[in-house]
Amino acid sequence: MSTVHNTYFRYQPLVLNEDSDDDMRSTVSSSLFSASGDVDMSSATSYSIASNRSDSPAPSFVSLTPSMEAAAFKIEYGRGINSASDVYSLPADDEELDRLDRQHLLFIEVMGKYPRTIRQVLTPAFPGDTKNVLDLGCGSGSWIMQIARDFPSCDAVAVDLVPMQSTAMPFNCRSEVDDINLGLQHFYDDFDFVHARLISSGIKDFPALIHEIARTLKPGGLLELMEFDFHAYDRKFQQIVAPIETIDRPWWPRWLAFAEMAVNQRGGTPDAANHLERWVRTHGAFEEVAYQDHWIPTAPWSRSEPWKHWGDEMREDIYAFMASGRPLLLGIGVPESLVDELEEKATEELRGARQVTYIRLQRVIARKRHGWIAPEILLEQEEARRQQEQEQQQEAFQSLTI
């Protein structure tokens, strides 16, 4: 198996010392990761029309009626939350979807749109050949609609806990409502590219999800996963420890510690980012595994571009993320007065932009091996072979006793 392990930036990461903000960390790049010019950089900021769960990647469209909307959402602590899962409790309302749309554009600036191998994977092999793309936990739908527009010959499927609505839905894209914790059996062997990012807070068993993704991919298909670990990092890229037993600065890392606790209590996997590469590399279905870190400043403390701009955008994202996280914290019993204090002081801390902190995004890209067969299929085949042998032996015995 070919494995690439690197720390890669389209721009080198800014490292501050006591005297300068111009120091740079040396990096290594991988051919699997994209540069900004690989595909047209136009953006999508709307989200998708809902459809029911179906058996194939063929497009289908269903309008969201008031009764469907009422069944899909519940109001908790003033925010619209999905009704389908007790694990994932971040909102799915317009405010959160707007945050995800802006976040999508930031991610394009930081890391480009797609893996470098995207054209190889999604270019039709012959006239009429349709390539299929799956986005798990699609959020606002920005990513899936982007790829549907960039590759109009593909069929694109988005899956999330709540239905989505958009009059700008690409003709080759659809949205399905489903809890991916329940499995992806109806998608087995259908897809050329499977994408999932920032979904760990709603996933009960991430290694099991990776196995399900392997089952959905065609041989040679492309996997892309990205998560963050609910921690902030300092100027030396070391994790900032801020236990919940102490209520004091640093406030933004402290808020994250409470969010991590809440996700754990609800059954999510907040530390999935730190295990993604190992889970994919040791699974057995994948090859050409590549790992990548992205360090994004959490405030515009740098005087250098694009870091100052990225810090400003990420800070706005964090403000909205903390507001979205209120139902998560309140729902596990954190007192409202403490939630208010954490959010207010973290906001003040980030607004001052005096402390150098980063968010670490961990990204894994891999290809599915040709010839890989899921262990459960091998067991079924072995059981069928044994059953056939027993039947043949029984028939032979009966023929001898007649």
PDB file of N, CA and C in Angstrom, residues 313-396:
ATOM      1  N   GLU A 313     -12.228  35.483   8.814  1.00  0.00           N
ATOM      2  CA  GLU A 313     -13.333  34.618   8.405  1.00  0.00           C
ATOM      3  C   GLU A 313     -13.581  33.504   9.420  1.00  0.00           C
ATOM      4  N   MET A 314     -12.502  32.895   9.930  1.00  0.00           N
ATOM      5  CA  MET A 314     -12.678  31.823  10.903  1.00  0.00           C
ATOM      6  C   MET A 314     -13.257  32.355  12.206  1.00  0.00           C
ATOM      7  N   ARG A 315     -12.865  33.544  12.606  1.00  0.00           N
ATOM      8  CA  ARG A 315     -13.432  34.130  13.821  1.00  0.00           C
ATOM      9  C   ARG A 315     -14.935  34.318  13.681  1.00  0.00           C
ATOM     10  N   GLU A 316     -15.392  34.800  12.532  1.00  0.00           N
ATOM     11  CA  GLU A 316     -16.831  34.942  12.318  1.00  0.00           C
ATOM     12  C   GLU A 316     -17.521  33.581  12.352  1.00  0.00           C
ATOM     13  N   ASP A 317     -16.867  32.571  11.783  1.00  0.00           N
ATOM     14  CA  ASP A 317     -17.415  31.216  11.820  1.00  0.00           C
ATOM     15  C   ASP A 317     -17.529  30.725  13.261  1.00  0.00           C
ATOM     16  N   ILE A 318     -16.522  31.003  14.079  1.00  0.00           N
ATOM     17  CA  ILE A 318     -16.536  30.555  15.474  1.00  0.00           C
ATOM     18  C   ILE A 318     -17.640  31.255  16.253  1.00  0.00           C
ATOM     19  N   TYR A 319     -17.822  32.551  16.022  1.00  0.00           N
ATOM     20  CA  TYR A 319     -18.923  33.252  16.697  1.00  0.00           C
ATOM     21  C   TYR A 319     -20.246  32.527  16.431  1.00  0.00           C
ATOM     22  N   ALA A 320     -20.494  32.220  15.149  1.00  0.00           N
ATOM     23  CA  ALA A 320     -21.748  31.553  14.785  1.00  0.00           C
ATOM     24  C   ALA A 320     -21.781  30.121  15.305  1.00  0.00           C
ATOM     25  N   PHE A 321     -20.624  29.466  15.336  1.00  0.00           N
ATOM     26  CA  PHE A 321     -20.553  28.090  15.836  1.00  0.00           C
ATOM     27  C   PHE A 321     -20.886  28.037  17.322  1.00  0.00           C
ATOM     28  N   MET A 322     -20.398  28.993  18.090  1.00  0.00           N
ATOM     29  CA  MET A 322     -20.725  29.017  19.517  1.00  0.00           C
ATOM     30  C   MET A 322     -22.216  29.262  19.726  1.00  0.00           C
ATOM     31  N   ALA A 323     -22.812  30.116  18.909  1.00  0.00           N
ATOM     32  CA  ALA A 323     -24.259  30.327  19.004  1.00  0.00           C
ATOM     33  C   ALA A 323     -25.009  29.047  18.648  1.00  0.00           C
ATOM     34  N   SER A 324     -24.531  28.337  17.635  1.00  0.00           N
ATOM     35  CA  SER A 324     -25.160  27.067  17.255  1.00  0.00           C
ATOM     36  C   SER A 324     -24.965  25.999  18.314  1.00  0.00           C
ATOM     37  N   GLY A 325     -23.888  26.108  19.084  1.00  0.00           N
ATOM     38  CA  GLY A 325     -23.592  25.112  20.102  1.00  0.00           C
ATOM     39  C   GLY A 325     -24.366  25.270  21.391  1.00  0.00           C
ATOM     40  N   ARG A 326     -25.136  26.328  21.527  1.00  0.00           N
ATOM     41  CA  ARG A 326     -25.894  26.528  22.765  1.00  0.00           C
ATOM     42  C   ARG A 326     -26.849  25.368  23.065  1.00  0.00           C
ATOM     43  N   PRO A 327     -27.655  24.903  22.089  1.00  0.00           N
ATOM     44  CA  PRO A 327     -28.523  23.753  22.395  1.00  0.00           C
ATOM     45  C   PRO A 327     -27.737  22.512  22.799  1.00  0.00           C
ATOM     46  N   LEU A 328     -26.549  22.338  22.230  1.00  0.00           N
ATOM     47  CA  LEU A 328     -25.705  21.194  22.567  1.00  0.00           C
ATOM     48  C   LEU A 328     -25.299  21.243  24.035  1.00  0.00           C
ATOM     49  N   LEU A 329     -24.832  22.391  24.502  1.00  0.00           N
ATOM     50  CA  LEU A 329     -24.385  22.519  25.891  1.00  0.00           C
ATOM     51  C   LEU A 329     -25.561  22.526  26.861  1.00  0.00           C
ATOM     52  N   LEU A 330     -26.582  23.292  26.541  1.00  0.00           N
ATOM     53  CA  LEU A 330     -27.748  23.356  27.428  1.00  0.00           C
ATOM     54  C   LEU A 330     -28.443  22.004  27.508  1.00  0.00           C
ATOM     55  N   GLY A 331     -28.419  21.257  26.417  1.00  0.00           N
ATOM     56  CA  GLY A 331     -29.119  19.979  26.371  1.00  0.00           C
ATOM     57  C   GLY A 331     -28.530  18.912  27.267  1.00  0.00           C
ATOM     58  N   ILE A 332     -27.271  19.055  27.668  1.00  0.00           N
ATOM     59  CA  ILE A 332     -26.675  18.080  28.590  1.00  0.00           C
ATOM     60  C   ILE A 332     -26.631  18.607  30.021  1.00  0.00           C
ATOM     61  N   GLY A 333     -27.242  19.774  30.243  1.00  0.00           N
ATOM     62  CA  GLY A 333     -27.360  20.267  31.603  1.00  0.00           C
ATOM     63  C   GLY A 333     -26.354  21.310  32.031  1.00  0.00           C
ATOM     64  N   VAL A 334     -25.555  21.847  31.117  1.00  0.00           N
ATOM     65  CA  VAL A 334     -24.665  22.945  31.485  1.00  0.00           C
ATOM     66  C   VAL A 334     -25.534  24.159  31.811  1.00  0.00           C
ATOM     67  N   PRO A 335     -25.357  24.783  32.975  1.00  0.00           N
ATOM     68  CA  PRO A 335     -26.218  25.913  33.351  1.00  0.00           C
ATOM     69  C   PRO A 335     -26.156  27.036  32.319  1.00  0.00           C
ATOM     70  N   GLU A 336     -27.303  27.648  32.070  1.00  0.00           N
ATOM     71  CA  GLU A 336     -27.353  28.704  31.066  1.00  0.00           C
ATOM     72  C   GLU A 336     -26.423  29.854  31.414  1.00  0.00           C
ATOM     73  N   SER A 337     -26.302  30.164  32.704  1.00  0.00           N
ATOM     74  CA  SER A 337     -25.404  31.245  33.111  1.00  0.00           C
ATOM     75  C   SER A 337     -23.958  30.933  32.734  1.00  0.00           C
ATOM     76  N   LEU A 338     -23.562  29.668  32.846  1.00  0.00           N
ATOM     77  CA  LEU A 338     -22.202  29.277  32.477  1.00  0.00           C
ATOM     78  C   LEU A 338     -22.026  29.289  30.965  1.00  0.00           C
ATOM     79  N   VAL A 339     -23.037  28.819  30.226  1.00  0.00           N
ATOM     80  CA  VAL A 339     -22.974  28.872  28.762  1.00  0.00           C
ATOM     81  C   VAL A 339     -22.821  30.316  28.305  1.00  0.00           C
ATOM     82  N   ASP A 340     -23.592  31.218  28.910  1.00  0.00           N
ATOM     83  CA  ASP A 340     -23.492  32.641  28.574  1.00  0.00           C
ATOM     84  C   ASP A 340     -22.091  33.172  28.853  1.00  0.00           C
ATOM     85  N   GLU A 341     -21.554  32.821  30.019  1.00  0.00           N
ATOM     86  CA  GLU A 341     -20.224  33.314  30.396  1.00  0.00           C
ATOM     87  C   GLU A 341     -19.157  32.803  29.436  1.00  0.00           C
ATOM     88  N   LEU A 342     -19.200  31.517  29.131  1.00  0.00           N
ATOM     89  CA  LEU A 342     -18.211  30.945  28.221  1.00  0.00           C
ATOM     90  C   LEU A 342     -18.270  31.606  26.846  1.00  0.00           C
ATOM     91  N   GLU A 343     -19.483  31.774  26.325  1.00  0.00           N
ATOM     92  CA  GLU A 343     -19.632  32.355  24.990  1.00  0.00           C
ATOM     93  C   GLU A 343     -19.218  33.818  24.966  1.00  0.00           C
ATOM     94  N   GLU A 344     -19.663  34.578  25.963  1.00  0.00           N
ATOM     95  CA  GLU A 344     -19.346  36.006  25.991  1.00  0.00           C
ATOM     96  C   GLU A 344     -17.846  36.247  26.133  1.00  0.00           C
ATOM     97  N   LYS A 345     -17.199  35.513  27.024  1.00  0.00           N
ATOM     98  CA  LYS A 345     -15.776  35.748  27.260  1.00  0.00           C
ATOM     99  C   LYS A 345     -14.919  35.178  26.138  1.00  0.00           C
ATOM    100  N   ALA A 346     -15.360  34.083  25.527  1.00  0.00           N
ATOM    101  CA  ALA A 346     -14.645  33.577  24.355  1.00  0.00           C
ATOM    102  C   ALA A 346     -14.754  34.560  23.195  1.00  0.00           C
ATOM    103  N   THR A 347     -15.931  35.149  23.024  1.00  0.00           N
ATOM    104  CA  THR A 347     -16.119  36.155  21.981  1.00  0.00           C
ATOM    105  C   THR A 347     -15.213  37.350  22.220  1.00  0.00           C
ATOM    106  N   GLU A 348     -15.162  37.813  23.461  1.00  0.00           N
ATOM    107  CA  GLU A 348     -14.293  38.942  23.808  1.00  0.00           C
ATOM    108  C   GLU A 348     -12.823  38.593  23.563  1.00  0.00           C
ATOM    109  N   GLU A 349     -12.437  37.384  23.928  1.00  0.00           N
ATOM    110  CA  GLU A 349     -11.056  36.930  23.740  1.00  0.00           C
ATOM    111  C   GLU A 349     -10.685  36.903  22.260  1.00  0.00           C
ATOM    112  N   LEU A 350     -11.567  36.374  21.432  1.00  0.00           N
ATOM    113  CA  LEU A 350     -11.306  36.300  20.000  1.00  0.00           C
ATOM    114  C   LEU A 350     -11.338  37.678  19.350  1.00  0.00           C
ATOM    115  N   ARG A 351     -12.217  38.540  19.819  1.00  0.00           N
ATOM    116  CA  ARG A 351     -12.311  39.885  19.256  1.00  0.00           C
ATOM    117  C   ARG A 351     -11.015  40.657  19.487  1.00  0.00           C
ATOM    118  N   GLY A 352     -10.383  40.436  20.638  1.00  0.00           N
ATOM    119  CA  GLY A 352      -9.128  41.115  20.920  1.00  0.00           C
ATOM    120  C   GLY A 352      -7.980  40.653  20.039  1.00  0.00           C
ATOM    121  N   ALA A 353      -8.065  39.418  19.525  1.00  0.00           N
ATOM    122  CA  ALA A 353      -7.063  38.862  18.604  1.00  0.00           C
ATOM    123  C   ALA A 353      -5.647  39.002  19.141  1.00  0.00           C
ATOM    124  N   ARG A 354      -5.490  38.859  20.444  1.00  0.00           N
ATOM    125  CA  ARG A 354      -4.157  38.973  21.046  1.00  0.00           C
ATOM    126  C   ARG A 354      -3.497  37.616  21.254  1.00  0.00           C
ATOM    127  N   GLN A 355      -4.299  36.556  21.371  1.00  0.00           N
ATOM    128  CA  GLN A 355      -3.751  35.224  21.590  1.00  0.00           C
ATOM    129  C   GLN A 355      -3.687  34.468  20.268  1.00  0.00           C
ATOM    130  N   VAL A 356      -2.534  33.905  19.965  1.00  0.00           N
ATOM    131  CA  VAL A 356      -2.349  33.134  18.739  1.00  0.00           C
ATOM    132  C   VAL A 356      -2.915  31.735  18.946  1.00  0.00           C
ATOM    133  N   THR A 357      -3.997  31.432  18.268  1.00  0.00           N
ATOM    134  CA  THR A 357      -4.571  30.089  18.322  1.00  0.00           C
ATOM    135  C   THR A 357      -4.984  29.652  16.921  1.00  0.00           C
ATOM    136  N   TYR A 358      -4.956  28.349  16.724  1.00  0.00           N
ATOM    137  CA  TYR A 358      -5.327  27.739  15.454  1.00  0.00           C
ATOM    138  C   TYR A 358      -6.415  26.691  15.673  1.00  0.00           C
ATOM    139  N   ILE A 359      -7.171  26.448  14.612  1.00  0.00           N
ATOM    140  CA  ILE A 359      -7.997  25.255  14.485  1.00  0.00           C
ATOM    141  C   ILE A 359      -7.250  24.292  13.565  1.00  0.00           C
ATOM    142  N   ARG A 360      -7.223  23.033  13.943  1.00  0.00           N
ATOM    143  CA  ARG A 360      -6.534  22.020  13.147  1.00  0.00           C
ATOM    144  C   ARG A 360      -7.556  21.141  12.432  1.00  0.00           C
ATOM    145  N   LEU A 361      -7.530  21.170  11.112  1.00  0.00           N
ATOM    146  CA  LEU A 361      -8.368  20.299  10.298  1.00  0.00           C
ATOM    147  C   LEU A 361      -7.507  19.157   9.785  1.00  0.00           C
ATOM    148  N   GLN A 362      -7.944  17.932  10.012  1.00  0.00           N
ATOM    149  CA  GLN A 362      -7.193  16.753   9.586  1.00  0.00           C
ATOM    150  C   GLN A 362      -7.954  16.060   8.457  1.00  0.00           C
ATOM    151  N   ARG A 363      -7.256  15.848   7.370  1.00  0.00           N
ATOM    152  CA  ARG A 363      -7.883  15.418   6.119  1.00  0.00           C
ATOM    153  C   ARG A 363      -7.202  14.155   5.597  1.00  0.00           C
ATOM    154  N   VAL A 364      -7.995  13.209   5.155  1.00  0.00           N
ATOM    155  CA  VAL A 364      -7.482  11.955   4.610  1.00  0.00           C
ATOM    156  C   VAL A 364      -8.130  11.700   3.254  1.00  0.00           C
ATOM    157  N   ILE A 365      -7.300  11.349   2.287  1.00  0.00           N
ATOM    158  CA  ILE A 365      -7.767  10.988   0.953  1.00  0.00           C
ATOM    159  C   ILE A 365      -7.202   9.615   0.616  1.00  0.00           C
ATOM    160  N   ALA A 366      -8.002   8.763  -0.009  1.00  0.00           N
ATOM    161  CA  ALA A 366      -7.552   7.409  -0.339  1.00  0.00           C
ATOM    162  C   ALA A 366      -8.344   6.881  -1.525  1.00  0.00           C
ATOM    163  N   ARG A 367      -7.822   5.816  -2.132  1.00  0.00           N
ATOM    164  CA  ARG A 367      -8.511   5.119  -3.214  1.00  0.00           C
ATOM    165  C   ARG A 367      -8.880   3.721  -2.747  1.00  0.00           C
ATOM    166  N   LYS A 368     -10.018   3.223  -3.224  1.00  0.00           N
ATOM    167  CA  LYS A 368     -10.416   1.860  -2.890  1.00  0.00           C
ATOM    168  C   LYS A 368      -9.647   0.870  -3.751  1.00  0.00           C
ATOM    169  N   ARG A 369      -9.125  -0.154  -3.103  1.00  0.00           N
ATOM    170  CA  ARG A 369      -8.354  -1.175  -3.798  1.00  0.00           C
ATOM    171  C   ARG A 369      -9.218  -1.950  -4.806  1.00  0.00           C
ATOM    172  N   HIS A 370      -8.657  -2.236  -5.944  1.00  0.00           N
ATOM    173  CA  HIS A 370      -9.275  -3.201  -6.852  1.00  0.00           C
ATOM    174  C   HIS A 370      -9.109  -4.591  -6.246  1.00  0.00           C
ATOM    175  N   GLY A 371     -10.154  -5.368  -6.277  1.00  0.00           N
ATOM    176  CA  GLY A 371     -10.085  -6.731  -5.766  1.00  0.00           C
ATOM    177  C   GLY A 371     -10.419  -6.878  -4.298  1.00  0.00           C
ATOM    178  N   TRP A 372     -10.629  -5.757  -3.583  1.00  0.00           N
ATOM    179  CA  TRP A 372     -10.989  -5.876  -2.162  1.00  0.00           C
ATOM    180  C   TRP A 372     -12.403  -6.413  -2.029  1.00  0.00           C
ATOM    181  N   ILE A 373     -12.575  -7.361  -1.132  1.00  0.00           N
ATOM    182  CA  ILE A 373     -13.894  -7.917  -0.827  1.00  0.00           C
ATOM    183  C   ILE A 373     -14.126  -7.772   0.666  1.00  0.00           C
ATOM    184  N   ALA A 374     -15.270  -7.272   1.051  1.00  0.00           N
ATOM    185  CA  ALA A 374     -15.581  -7.071   2.466  1.00  0.00           C
ATOM    186  C   ALA A 374     -15.542  -8.397   3.206  1.00  0.00           C
ATOM    187  N   PRO A 375     -14.992  -8.420   4.428  1.00  0.00           N
ATOM    188  CA  PRO A 375     -14.904  -9.680   5.191  1.00  0.00           C
ATOM    189  C   PRO A 375     -16.245 -10.375   5.362  1.00  0.00           C
ATOM    190  N   GLU A 376     -17.314  -9.597   5.545  1.00  0.00           N
ATOM    191  CA  GLU A 376     -18.618 -10.230   5.733  1.00  0.00           C
ATOM    192  C   GLU A 376     -19.081 -10.946   4.464  1.00  0.00           C
ATOM    193  N   ILE A 377     -18.678 -10.426   3.304  1.00  0.00           N
ATOM    194  CA  ILE A 377     -19.006 -11.117   2.055  1.00  0.00           C
ATOM    195  C   ILE A 377     -18.219 -12.414   1.946  1.00  0.00           C
ATOM    196  N   LEU A 378     -16.946 -12.366   2.332  1.00  0.00           N
ATOM    197  CA  LEU A 378     -16.134 -13.586   2.316  1.00  0.00           C
ATOM    198  C   LEU A 378     -16.723 -14.642   3.239  1.00  0.00           C
ATOM    199  N   LEU A 379     -17.208 -14.200   4.408  1.00  0.00           N
ATOM    200  CA  LEU A 379     -17.839 -15.143   5.331  1.00  0.00           C
ATOM    201  C   LEU A 379     -19.102 -15.736   4.726  1.00  0.00           C
ATOM    202  N   GLU A 380     -19.896 -14.885   4.078  1.00  0.00           N
ATOM    203  CA  GLU A 380     -21.110 -15.380   3.425  1.00  0.00           C
ATOM    204  C   GLU A 380     -20.762 -16.373   2.321  1.00  0.00           C
ATOM    205  N   GLN A 381     -19.720 -16.056   1.560  1.00  0.00           N
ATOM    206  CA  GLN A 381     -19.310 -16.966   0.491  1.00  0.00           C
ATOM    207  C   GLN A 381     -18.815 -18.290   1.054  1.00  0.00           C
ATOM    208  N   GLU A 382     -18.054 -18.213   2.159  1.00  0.00           N
ATOM    209  CA  GLU A 382     -17.558 -19.433   2.781  1.00  0.00           C
ATOM    210  C   GLU A 382     -18.702 -20.263   3.339  1.00  0.00           C
ATOM    211  N   GLU A 383     -19.675 -19.588   3.950  1.00  0.00           N
ATOM    212  CA  GLU A 383     -20.834 -20.299   4.484  1.00  0.00           C
ATOM    213  C   GLU A 383     -21.632 -20.945   3.355  1.00  0.00           C
ATOM    214  N   ALA A 384     -21.785 -20.226   2.251  1.00  0.00           N
ATOM    215  CA  ALA A 384     -22.506 -20.789   1.104  1.00  0.00           C
ATOM    216  C   ALA A 384     -21.758 -21.992   0.530  1.00  0.00           C
ATOM    217  N   ARG A 385     -20.410 -21.894   0.487  1.00  0.00           N
ATOM    218  CA  ARG A 385     -19.617 -23.016  -0.016  1.00  0.00           C
ATOM    219  C   ARG A 385     -19.777 -24.247   0.872  1.00  0.00           C
ATOM    220  N   ARG A 386     -19.730 -24.020   2.193  1.00  0.00           N
ATOM    221  CA  ARG A 386     -19.895 -25.140   3.122  1.00  0.00           C
ATOM    222  C   ARG A 386     -21.287 -25.757   3.005  1.00  0.00           C
ATOM    223  N   GLN A 387     -22.281 -24.897   2.865  1.00  0.00           N
ATOM    224  CA  GLN A 387     -23.642 -25.388   2.717  1.00  0.00           C
ATOM    225  C   GLN A 387     -23.777 -26.223   1.446  1.00  0.00           C
ATOM    226  N   GLN A 388     -23.148 -25.736   0.375  1.00  0.00           N
ATOM    227  CA  GLN A 388     -23.202 -26.476  -0.883  1.00  0.00           C
ATOM    228  C   GLN A 388     -22.496 -27.826  -0.757  1.00  0.00           C
ATOM    229  N   GLU A 389     -21.347 -27.836  -0.071  1.00  0.00           N
ATOM    230  CA  GLU A 389     -20.628 -29.095   0.134  1.00  0.00           C
ATOM    231  C   GLU A 389     -21.463 -30.084   0.940  1.00  0.00           C
ATOM    232  N   GLN A 390     -22.123 -29.582   1.988  1.00  0.00           N
ATOM    233  CA  GLN A 390     -22.971 -30.450   2.805  1.00  0.00           C
ATOM    234  C   GLN A 390     -24.110 -31.032   1.988  1.00  0.00           C
ATOM    235  N   GLU A 391     -24.723 -30.195   1.147  1.00  0.00           N
ATOM    236  CA  GLU A 391     -25.820 -30.673   0.310  1.00  0.00           C
ATOM    237  C   GLU A 391     -25.322 -31.710  -0.691  1.00  0.00           C
ATOM    238  N   GLN A 392     -24.142 -31.475  -1.259  1.00  0.00           N
ATOM    239  CA  GLN A 392     -23.585 -32.431  -2.218  1.00  0.00           C
ATOM    240  C   GLN A 392     -23.252 -33.755  -1.536  1.00  0.00           C
ATOM    241  N   GLN A 393     -22.688 -33.659  -0.314  1.00  0.00           N
ATOM    242  CA  GLN A 393     -22.374 -34.882   0.430  1.00  0.00           C
ATOM    243  C   GLN A 393     -23.635 -35.649   0.783  1.00  0.00           C
ATOM    244  N   GLN A 394     -24.680 -34.902   1.160  1.00  0.00           N
ATOM    245  CA  GLN A 394     -25.942 -35.552   1.502  1.00  0.00           C
ATOM    246  C   GLN A 394     -26.549 -36.221   0.278  1.00  0.00           C
ATOM    247  N   GLU A 395     -26.495 -35.545  -0.864  1.00  0.00           N
ATOM    248  CA  GLU A 395     -27.012 -36.140  -2.094  1.00  0.00           C
ATOM    249  C   GLU A 395     -26.220 -37.389  -2.475  1.00  0.00           C
ATOM    250  N   ALA A 396     -24.887 -37.324  -2.309  1.00  0.00           N
ATOM    251  CA  ALA A 396     -24.055 -38.489  -2.632  1.00  0.00           C
ATOM    252  C   ALA A 396     -24.363 -39.651  -1.707  1.00  0.00           C
TER     253      ALA A 396
END
